[in-house]
Coordinates of C-alpha atoms and ligand atoms in Angstrom, one line a residue:
M1152 CA -58.8 -44.4 28.0
P1153 CA -57.9 -41.5 25.7
A1154 CA -57.5 -42.4 22.1
R1155 CA -54.3 -40.3 21.9
N1156 CA -51.8 -39.3 24.6
K1157 CA -51.4 -35.6 25.0
Q1158 CA -47.9 -34.6 26.2
W1159 CA -46.1 -31.3 27.0
L1160 CA -42.5 -31.2 26.0
L1161 CA -39.9 -28.6 27.0
A1162 CA -39.4 -26.7 23.8
S1163 CA -37.0 -24.0 24.9
R1164 CA -35.0 -22.9 27.9
P1165 CA -36.3 -19.6 29.5
R1166 CA -34.1 -16.5 29.3
R1167 CA -35.5 -15.3 32.7
A1168 CA -39.1 -15.9 33.5
A1169 CA -40.7 -19.1 32.2
V1170 CA -43.4 -18.4 29.5
E1171 CA -46.1 -20.6 28.0
S1172 CA -44.3 -20.9 24.7
D1173 CA -41.4 -22.7 26.4
F1174 CA -43.6 -25.7 26.2
E1175 CA -44.9 -27.6 23.2
L1176 CA -48.1 -29.8 23.1
V1177 CA -47.8 -33.0 21.1
E1178 CA -50.1 -36.1 20.7
T1179 CA -48.8 -39.6 20.4
D1180 CA -50.4 -43.1 20.3
P1181 CA -51.1 -44.5 23.8
P1182 CA -48.2 -46.7 24.9
A1183 CA -48.7 -50.4 25.4
P1184 CA -47.2 -52.1 28.5
R1185 CA -44.7 -54.9 28.1
D1186 CA -44.0 -57.7 30.7
G1187 CA -43.1 -56.0 34.0
Q1188 CA -44.8 -52.7 33.1
V1189 CA -48.0 -50.9 34.0
L1190 CA -49.9 -48.3 32.0
V1191 CA -51.1 -45.4 34.2
K1192 CA -53.8 -42.9 33.4
V1193 CA -53.0 -39.6 35.0
R1194 CA -55.8 -38.0 37.0
F1195 CA -53.9 -35.1 38.6
L1196 CA -50.6 -33.5 37.7
S1197 CA -48.6 -31.6 40.4
L1198 CA -47.1 -28.3 39.4
D1199 CA -44.1 -27.4 41.6
P1200 CA -41.6 -24.5 41.7
Y1201 CA -38.6 -27.0 41.3
M1202 CA -39.7 -27.5 37.7
R1203 CA -38.5 -24.0 36.9
G1204 CA -35.0 -25.0 37.9
R1205 CA -35.1 -28.1 35.8
M1206 CA -35.9 -25.9 32.8
D1207 CA -32.4 -24.4 33.0
D1208 CA -29.2 -26.0 31.9
A1209 CA -27.5 -25.4 35.2
R1210 CA -25.8 -27.6 37.8
S1211 CA -28.2 -28.5 40.6
Y1212 CA -29.1 -31.4 42.8
A1213 CA -31.0 -33.1 39.9
P1214 CA -30.3 -33.2 36.2
S1215 CA -31.8 -30.6 33.9
Q1216 CA -34.9 -31.4 31.9
E1217 CA -33.9 -32.4 28.4
L1218 CA -35.3 -30.3 25.5
G1219 CA -37.9 -32.1 23.4
Q1220 CA -38.7 -34.5 26.2
V1221 CA -41.9 -34.8 28.3
M1222 CA -41.7 -32.3 31.2
V1223 CA -41.0 -34.0 34.5
G1224 CA -43.7 -33.9 37.2
G1225 CA -45.4 -35.8 40.0
T1226 CA -48.7 -37.4 39.2
A1227 CA -51.6 -39.2 40.8
G1228 CA -53.6 -41.6 38.7
E1229 CA -54.9 -45.1 38.1
V1230 CA -53.4 -48.2 36.7
V1231 CA -55.4 -49.1 33.6
E1232 CA -53.4 -52.1 32.5
S1233 CA -50.9 -54.1 34.4
R1234 CA -48.3 -56.7 33.4
H1235 CA -46.5 -56.2 36.7
P1236 CA -47.0 -58.6 39.6
A1237 CA -47.3 -55.8 42.2
F1238 CA -50.0 -53.8 40.5
Q1239 CA -53.6 -54.4 39.3
A1240 CA -55.9 -52.4 37.0
G1241 CA -57.8 -50.0 39.2
D1242 CA -54.9 -49.4 41.7
A1243 CA -54.5 -45.7 42.7
V1244 CA -50.9 -44.7 42.3
V1245 CA -48.6 -41.8 42.8
G1246 CA -45.4 -41.4 40.7
M1247 CA -43.4 -39.2 38.4
G1248 CA -45.5 -39.6 35.3
G1249 CA -44.7 -36.2 33.9
W1250 CA -46.9 -33.7 32.0
Q1251 CA -48.9 -36.2 30.0
E1252 CA -52.2 -38.2 30.1
L1253 CA -50.8 -41.7 30.0
F1254 CA -47.4 -43.2 31.0
L1255 CA -45.7 -46.5 31.3
S1256 CA -43.9 -47.5 34.5
D1257 CA -41.7 -50.5 35.5
G1258 CA -43.0 -49.9 39.1
Q1259 CA -39.8 -48.0 40.2
G1260 CA -40.9 -44.9 42.1
L1261 CA -44.6 -45.9 41.7
R1262 CA -46.4 -46.0 45.0
K1263 CA -49.9 -47.4 45.7
V1264 CA -52.0 -45.0 47.7
D1265 CA -55.3 -45.3 49.5
A1266 CA -57.7 -43.1 47.6
A1267 CA -60.7 -44.2 49.8
T1268 CA -59.6 -42.4 53.1
L1269 CA -58.1 -39.3 51.5
P1270 CA -58.9 -37.7 48.1
L1271 CA -56.4 -38.8 45.4
S1272 CA -55.2 -35.2 44.9
A1273 CA -54.1 -34.9 48.6
H1274 CA -51.4 -37.4 47.9
L1275 CA -49.7 -34.8 45.8
G1276 CA -50.2 -32.1 48.5
P1277 CA -50.4 -32.3 52.2
A1278 CA -50.0 -36.1 52.2
G1279 CA -47.4 -36.1 49.5
M1280 CA -44.1 -34.5 48.6
P1281 CA -45.0 -30.9 49.8
G1282 CA -46.3 -32.2 53.1
V1283 CA -43.3 -34.4 53.7
T1284 CA -41.1 -31.4 52.9
A1285 CA -42.8 -29.3 55.6
W1286 CA -42.6 -32.3 58.0
Y1287 CA -38.9 -32.8 57.4
G1288 CA -38.0 -29.1 57.7
L1289 CA -39.9 -28.9 61.0
D1290 CA -39.2 -32.3 62.6
R1291 CA -35.6 -32.9 61.4
V1292 CA -34.1 -29.5 60.7
G1293 CA -35.6 -26.7 62.8
Q1294 CA -37.2 -28.7 65.6
P1295 CA -38.9 -25.6 67.0
R1296 CA -40.1 -26.0 70.6
A1297 CA -43.4 -25.0 72.3
G1298 CA -43.4 -21.3 73.1
E1299 CA -41.0 -20.4 70.3
T1300 CA -41.9 -18.2 67.3
A1301 CA -41.8 -20.0 63.9
L1302 CA -41.8 -17.8 60.8
V1303 CA -43.0 -19.5 57.6
T1304 CA -42.6 -17.8 54.2
A1305 CA -44.8 -18.6 51.1
A1306 CA -47.2 -19.5 53.9
A1307 CA -50.3 -19.8 51.7
G1308 CA -48.6 -22.3 49.4
A1309 CA -48.5 -26.1 49.4
V1310 CA -45.4 -26.5 51.6
G1311 CA -45.7 -23.3 53.8
S1312 CA -49.4 -24.0 54.7
V1313 CA -48.4 -27.4 56.2
A1314 CA -45.2 -26.1 57.8
G1315 CA -47.0 -23.4 59.8
Q1316 CA -49.8 -25.7 60.9
L1317 CA -47.2 -28.3 62.1
A1318 CA -45.4 -25.5 64.0
R1319 CA -48.6 -24.6 65.8
L1320 CA -49.3 -28.2 66.6
R1321 CA -45.9 -28.2 68.3
G1322 CA -47.0 -25.3 70.5
C1323 CA -45.2 -22.5 68.6
R1324 CA -46.4 -19.1 67.6
A1325 CA -46.8 -19.5 63.9
V1326 CA -46.3 -16.4 61.8
G1327 CA -46.7 -16.5 58.0
V1328 CA -45.5 -14.3 55.2
A1329 CA -47.5 -14.3 52.0
G1330 CA -48.3 -12.0 49.0
G1331 CA -51.4 -9.8 49.5
P1332 CA -54.1 -9.3 52.0
A1333 CA -56.4 -12.1 50.7
K1334 CA -53.7 -14.8 51.1
C1335 CA -52.8 -13.4 54.6
A1336 CA -56.5 -13.6 55.6
H1337 CA -56.6 -17.2 54.5
V1338 CA -53.4 -18.1 56.4
V1339 CA -54.8 -16.8 59.6
G1340 CA -58.6 -17.4 59.2
D1341 CA -58.6 -20.8 57.5
L1342 CA -55.2 -22.3 58.4
G1343 CA -55.1 -21.0 62.0
F1344 CA -51.7 -19.2 62.0
D1345 CA -51.3 -16.7 64.8
A1346 CA -50.5 -13.9 62.3
C1347 CA -49.5 -13.3 58.7
V1348 CA -47.6 -10.4 57.1
D1349 CA -47.9 -9.3 53.5
Y1350 CA -44.4 -9.0 52.0
R1351 CA -45.7 -6.8 49.2
A1352 CA -47.0 -4.1 51.6
P1353 CA -44.7 -1.0 52.0
D1354 CA -44.6 -1.4 55.8
F1355 CA -43.6 -5.1 55.6
R1356 CA -40.6 -4.9 57.9
E1357 CA -42.5 -3.0 60.6
A1358 CA -45.5 -5.3 60.3
L1359 CA -43.1 -8.3 60.6
K1360 CA -41.6 -6.8 63.8
A1361 CA -45.1 -6.2 65.3
A1362 CA -46.2 -9.8 64.4
C1363 CA -43.1 -11.3 66.2
P1364 CA -42.9 -9.4 69.5
S1365 CA -40.5 -12.0 71.0
G1366 CA -38.4 -12.2 67.9
V1367 CA -38.1 -15.2 65.6
D1368 CA -36.6 -18.6 66.8
F1369 CA -37.2 -20.6 63.6
V1370 CA -37.6 -19.7 60.0
F1371 CA -39.0 -22.1 57.4
E1372 CA -37.7 -20.4 54.4
N1373 CA -39.3 -20.9 51.0
V1374 CA -38.5 -17.5 49.3
G1375 CA -35.1 -15.8 49.9
G1376 CA -34.2 -12.3 48.9
P1377 CA -35.7 -9.3 50.8
V1378 CA -38.1 -11.7 52.6
L1379 CA -35.2 -13.7 54.1
D1380 CA -33.3 -10.5 54.9
A1381 CA -36.3 -9.2 56.9
A1382 CA -36.6 -12.5 58.7
L1383 CA -32.9 -12.6 59.7
A1384 CA -33.2 -9.1 61.1
R1385 CA -35.8 -10.5 63.6
M1386 CA -33.8 -13.6 64.6
N1387 CA -33.2 -14.5 68.2
P1388 CA -29.8 -15.9 69.4
F1389 CA -29.4 -19.6 68.5
G1390 CA -32.2 -19.4 65.9
R1391 CA -32.5 -22.0 63.1
V1392 CA -33.3 -21.5 59.5
A1393 CA -34.6 -24.5 57.4
L1394 CA -33.7 -23.4 53.9
C1395 CA -36.3 -25.2 51.8
G1396 CA -36.6 -23.0 48.8
L1397 CA -35.7 -19.7 47.2
V1398 CA -38.6 -19.1 44.9
A1399 CA -37.9 -15.3 44.7
G1400 CA -34.8 -16.2 42.6
Y1401 CA -36.2 -19.0 40.4
Q1402 CA -36.9 -16.8 37.4
G1403 CA -33.2 -15.9 37.0
G1404 CA -30.5 -14.0 38.8
E1405 CA -28.8 -14.8 42.1
I1406 CA -30.4 -13.5 45.3
P1407 CA -27.8 -12.6 47.9
I1408 CA -28.3 -12.8 51.7
R1409 CA -27.6 -9.3 52.9
G1410 CA -27.6 -10.0 56.6
V1411 CA -24.7 -12.5 56.8
R1412 CA -23.5 -10.6 59.9
L1413 CA -26.8 -11.5 61.6
L1414 CA -26.1 -15.2 61.2
L1415 CA -22.8 -14.7 63.1
V1416 CA -23.9 -12.4 65.9
N1417 CA -27.0 -14.5 66.6
R1418 CA -25.2 -17.8 66.2
V1419 CA -27.9 -18.9 63.7
R1420 CA -27.8 -22.4 62.2
L1421 CA -29.0 -22.3 58.6
Q1422 CA -29.4 -25.6 56.9
G1423 CA -30.6 -26.4 53.4
F1424 CA -32.3 -29.7 52.7
I1425 CA -33.8 -31.6 49.7
V1426 CA -36.7 -33.8 50.6
S1427 CA -35.9 -36.5 48.1
D1428 CA -32.6 -37.2 50.0
H1429 CA -34.7 -38.7 52.8
L1430 CA -37.0 -41.2 51.1
D1431 CA -36.5 -43.6 54.1
L1432 CA -38.6 -41.1 56.2
W1433 CA -41.4 -40.6 53.8
P1434 CA -43.6 -43.5 55.1
Q1435 CA -43.4 -42.2 58.6
A1436 CA -44.1 -38.6 57.6
I1437 CA -47.0 -39.5 55.3
R1438 CA -48.5 -41.7 58.0
E1439 CA -48.4 -38.8 60.5
L1440 CA -49.7 -36.2 57.9
A1441 CA -52.5 -38.5 56.8
G1442 CA -53.5 -39.0 60.4
L1443 CA -53.6 -35.2 61.0
L1444 CA -55.7 -34.7 57.8
A1445 CA -58.1 -37.5 58.8
S1446 CA -58.6 -35.9 62.3
G1447 CA -59.1 -32.4 60.8
K1448 CA -56.0 -31.0 62.6
L1449 CA -54.4 -30.2 59.2
R1450 CA -56.3 -28.2 56.7
Y1451 CA -55.4 -27.5 53.0
R1452 CA -56.5 -25.8 49.9
E1453 CA -55.9 -26.6 46.2
T1454 CA -55.9 -24.5 43.1
V1455 CA -57.0 -26.8 40.3
A1456 CA -56.6 -26.0 36.6
D1457 CA -58.7 -28.1 34.2
G1458 CA -57.3 -30.2 31.4
I1459 CA -53.7 -31.1 30.5
E1460 CA -53.8 -28.2 28.0
S1461 CA -53.8 -25.7 30.9
A1462 CA -50.6 -26.9 32.5
P1463 CA -48.2 -24.2 31.1
R1464 CA -50.5 -21.4 32.0
A1465 CA -51.1 -22.7 35.5
F1466 CA -47.4 -23.3 36.0
V1467 CA -46.4 -19.7 35.0
G1468 CA -49.3 -18.4 37.2
M1469 CA -48.1 -20.5 40.2
L1470 CA -44.6 -18.9 39.9
R1471 CA -46.3 -15.5 40.0
G1472 CA -48.3 -16.4 43.1
E1473 CA -51.7 -17.0 41.5
N1474 CA -52.2 -20.2 43.4
L1475 CA -53.7 -20.7 46.9
G1476 CA -52.4 -23.9 48.4
K1477 CA -51.4 -26.8 46.1
Q1478 CA -51.4 -26.1 42.4
L1479 CA -52.7 -29.0 40.5
V1480 CA -54.0 -29.8 37.0
R1481 CA -57.0 -32.1 36.7
V1482 CA -56.0 -34.2 33.7
S1483 CA -58.9 -36.6 33.5
Ligands
NDP2415 P1 -46.2 -22.7 46.5 O1 -47.5 -23.4 46.5 O2 -45.8 -22.0 47.7 O3 -46.2 -21.7 45.2 C1 -45.2 -20.8 45.0 C2 -45.4 -19.5 45.8 O4 -44.2 -18.8 45.8 C3 -46.4 -18.6 45.1 O5 -47.7 -18.9 45.4 C4 -46.0 -17.2 45.6 O6 -46.8 -17.0 46.8 C5 -44.6 -17.5 46.1 N1 -43.7 -16.6 45.4 C6 -43.4 -16.5 44.1 N2 -42.5 -15.5 43.8 C7 -42.2 -14.9 44.9 C8 -41.4 -13.9 45.3 N3 -40.7 -13.2 44.4 N4 -41.3 -13.5 46.6 C9 -42.0 -14.2 47.5 N5 -42.9 -15.2 47.2 C10 -43.0 -15.6 45.9 O7 -45.1 -23.7 46.1 P2 -44.6 -25.0 47.0 O8 -45.2 -24.9 48.3 O9 -44.7 -26.2 46.2 O10 -43.0 -24.6 47.2 C11 -42.6 -23.6 48.2 C12 -41.1 -23.6 48.2 O11 -40.7 -24.9 48.7 C13 -40.4 -23.4 46.9 O12 -39.3 -22.6 47.1 C14 -40.0 -24.8 46.5 O13 -38.9 -24.8 45.6 C15 -39.6 -25.3 47.9 N6 -39.6 -26.8 47.9 C16 -38.4 -27.4 48.4 C17 -38.3 -28.7 48.5 C18 -37.1 -29.3 49.1 O14 -36.9 -30.5 49.1 N7 -36.2 -28.4 49.6 C19 -39.4 -29.6 48.1 C20 -40.6 -28.9 47.7 C21 -40.7 -27.5 47.6 P3 -47.1 -15.5 47.2 O15 -48.4 -15.1 46.5 O16 -47.3 -15.6 48.7 O17 -46.0 -14.6 46.7

């Protein structure tokens, strides 16, 4: 166990783009569990786009991150000491431990996971929150049918990579949108999408049209802005949009939808969703996702930064698109 607990606090609210100096590293004494608590050693910290929203002091579906407090974050780790009847030392657990090496939990929101059949880190990726997000957007929001075209944006990322593969497993034509030729090659070559279009290329709109010769029936939207506008322009009548994220706007400024008329003329159903509203469905989703991973039908990548010290740099890089697949920090 570390002699000191390294923690990242939110030091300042970003003016636009988050920068590394918005965070402050501190060291404290390791906390000691009281009756009803467990002490968890963090092995992996998950870095997620939603954290950028929490850094702002703005109304949202969840409260803002308080200044001077440990940054919020999902973690996978190991119980090192337990004074809680439901946990034992050595249990592999997933929870919201935050950007730190050790944390105390009263068991609320702490979930035991099987780290023998799946690597521990996968419980923060395809068999964790991002995977469930993809599952929910497909299974409960868009419900694309065999033969339809499903367009997935931020397709090389943690959520998008799973969403596109689930769409293919439903018999859809899966088309990804990602930043740059290397990511697009990964999306098609490694993840098995039917096509992928680089939104940074000057011919993006024409390439999107060519990749979707029968139009688009379902959009799994992670990005917003010009990418969503281009997707709406290709929409078929009675198409669905699962509005999962708007990462193009997370660094400040509103991102309007230009093609509102297209929603009307194509009778499109656009539905936003937040995965944490549906905790009752997580066990089912995780069971299905874990099964697909075990059988090799679902593939995934991780980008792993080393050491808790690297968290701010990796976070800022992830928002710029430097990650392939799930962005993690290996803490210990
Ligand atoms: P990713 O692993 O996809 O990482 C973020 C990616 O966003 C980057 O790799 C980058 O990929 C892309 N990106 C960043 N800026 C832009 C931009 N200006 N235009 C287009 N793409 C950009 O993250 P996640 O998979 O964890 O999250 C994906 C989305 O899902 C996010 O919007 C997130 O907020 C949302 N989400 C929503 C949830 C919900 O409950 N609704 C739950 C979890 C996630 P590239 O190089 O391709 O640009």
